[in-house]
Every structure is written in structure tokens, then in C-alpha cells.
């Protein structure tokens, strides 16, 4: 998967989330946040990301 494919997939997911009712949207955004955080933490890099 290229970065562009990942960007397109993320945008598609965000569009789907935005079409949902507020409570469902909140849950979906939380799940997306957890997934992206896990991907960042598992990526090779120069130590942990600053917060």
C-alpha cells in the first residue's frame, strides 16, 4: 500500500464516519484514533512520538 492509497482509504473512512449519527460517529472516531495510534507506535522511528 502506498501513502496515496492510505490517504484515499482514510478519506473514504472519514466520509463514511461523517455520514453517521453523532453517537455512532464518536465511537467510530475513537476506534480510528486507536488504530492510527497503534500504527504510529509500531512504526520504526527515532523513539516515541512527542505529545
PDB file of C-alpha atoms in Angstrom, residues 4-36:
ATOM      1  CA  UNK A   4      -1.527   7.787  -1.559  1.00  0.00           C
ATOM      2  CA  UNK A   5      -3.602   4.607  -1.221  1.00  0.00           C
ATOM      3  CA  UNK A   6      -3.568   5.048   2.547  1.00  0.00           C
ATOM      4  CA  UNK A   7      -4.651   8.676   2.218  1.00  0.00           C
ATOM      5  CA  UNK A   8      -7.510   7.701  -0.097  1.00  0.00           C
ATOM      6  CA  UNK A   9      -8.603   4.948   2.276  1.00  0.00           C
ATOM      7  CA  UNK A  10      -8.510   7.307   5.244  1.00  0.00           C
ATOM      8  CA  UNK A  11     -10.533   9.952   3.422  1.00  0.00           C
ATOM      9  CA  UNK A  12     -13.105   7.325   2.440  1.00  0.00           C
ATOM     10  CA  UNK A  13     -13.374   6.128   6.038  1.00  0.00           C
ATOM     11  CA  UNK A  14     -13.769   9.695   7.280  1.00  0.00           C
ATOM     12  CA  UNK A  15     -16.577  10.337   4.785  1.00  0.00           C
ATOM     13  CA  UNK A  16     -18.407   7.222   5.984  1.00  0.00           C
ATOM     14  CA  UNK A  17     -17.956   8.258   9.617  1.00  0.00           C
ATOM     15  CA  UNK A  18     -19.234  11.784   8.930  1.00  0.00           C
ATOM     16  CA  UNK A  19     -22.478  10.392   7.474  1.00  0.00           C
ATOM     17  CA  UNK A  20     -23.316   8.560  10.710  1.00  0.00           C
ATOM     18  CA  UNK A  21     -25.367   9.836  13.667  1.00  0.00           C
ATOM     19  CA  UNK A  22     -23.388  11.699  16.328  1.00  0.00           C
ATOM     20  CA  UNK A  23     -23.114   8.874  18.888  1.00  0.00           C
ATOM     21  CA  UNK A  24     -22.023   6.395  16.227  1.00  0.00           C
ATOM     22  CA  UNK A  25     -19.597   8.950  14.829  1.00  0.00           C
ATOM     23  CA  UNK A  26     -17.957   9.418  18.218  1.00  0.00           C
ATOM     24  CA  UNK A  27     -17.433   5.672  18.595  1.00  0.00           C
ATOM     25  CA  UNK A  28     -16.068   5.382  15.049  1.00  0.00           C
ATOM     26  CA  UNK A  29     -13.638   8.278  15.560  1.00  0.00           C
ATOM     27  CA  UNK A  30     -12.427   6.726  18.815  1.00  0.00           C
ATOM     28  CA  UNK A  31     -11.806   3.409  17.049  1.00  0.00           C
ATOM     29  CA  UNK A  32      -9.981   5.168  14.206  1.00  0.00           C
ATOM     30  CA  UNK A  33      -7.863   7.084  16.718  1.00  0.00           C
ATOM     31  CA  UNK A  34      -6.903   3.860  18.488  1.00  0.00           C
ATOM     32  CA  UNK A  35      -5.990   2.186  15.187  1.00  0.00           C
ATOM     33  CA  UNK A  36      -3.859   5.109  13.996  1.00  0.00           C
TER      34      UNK A  36
END
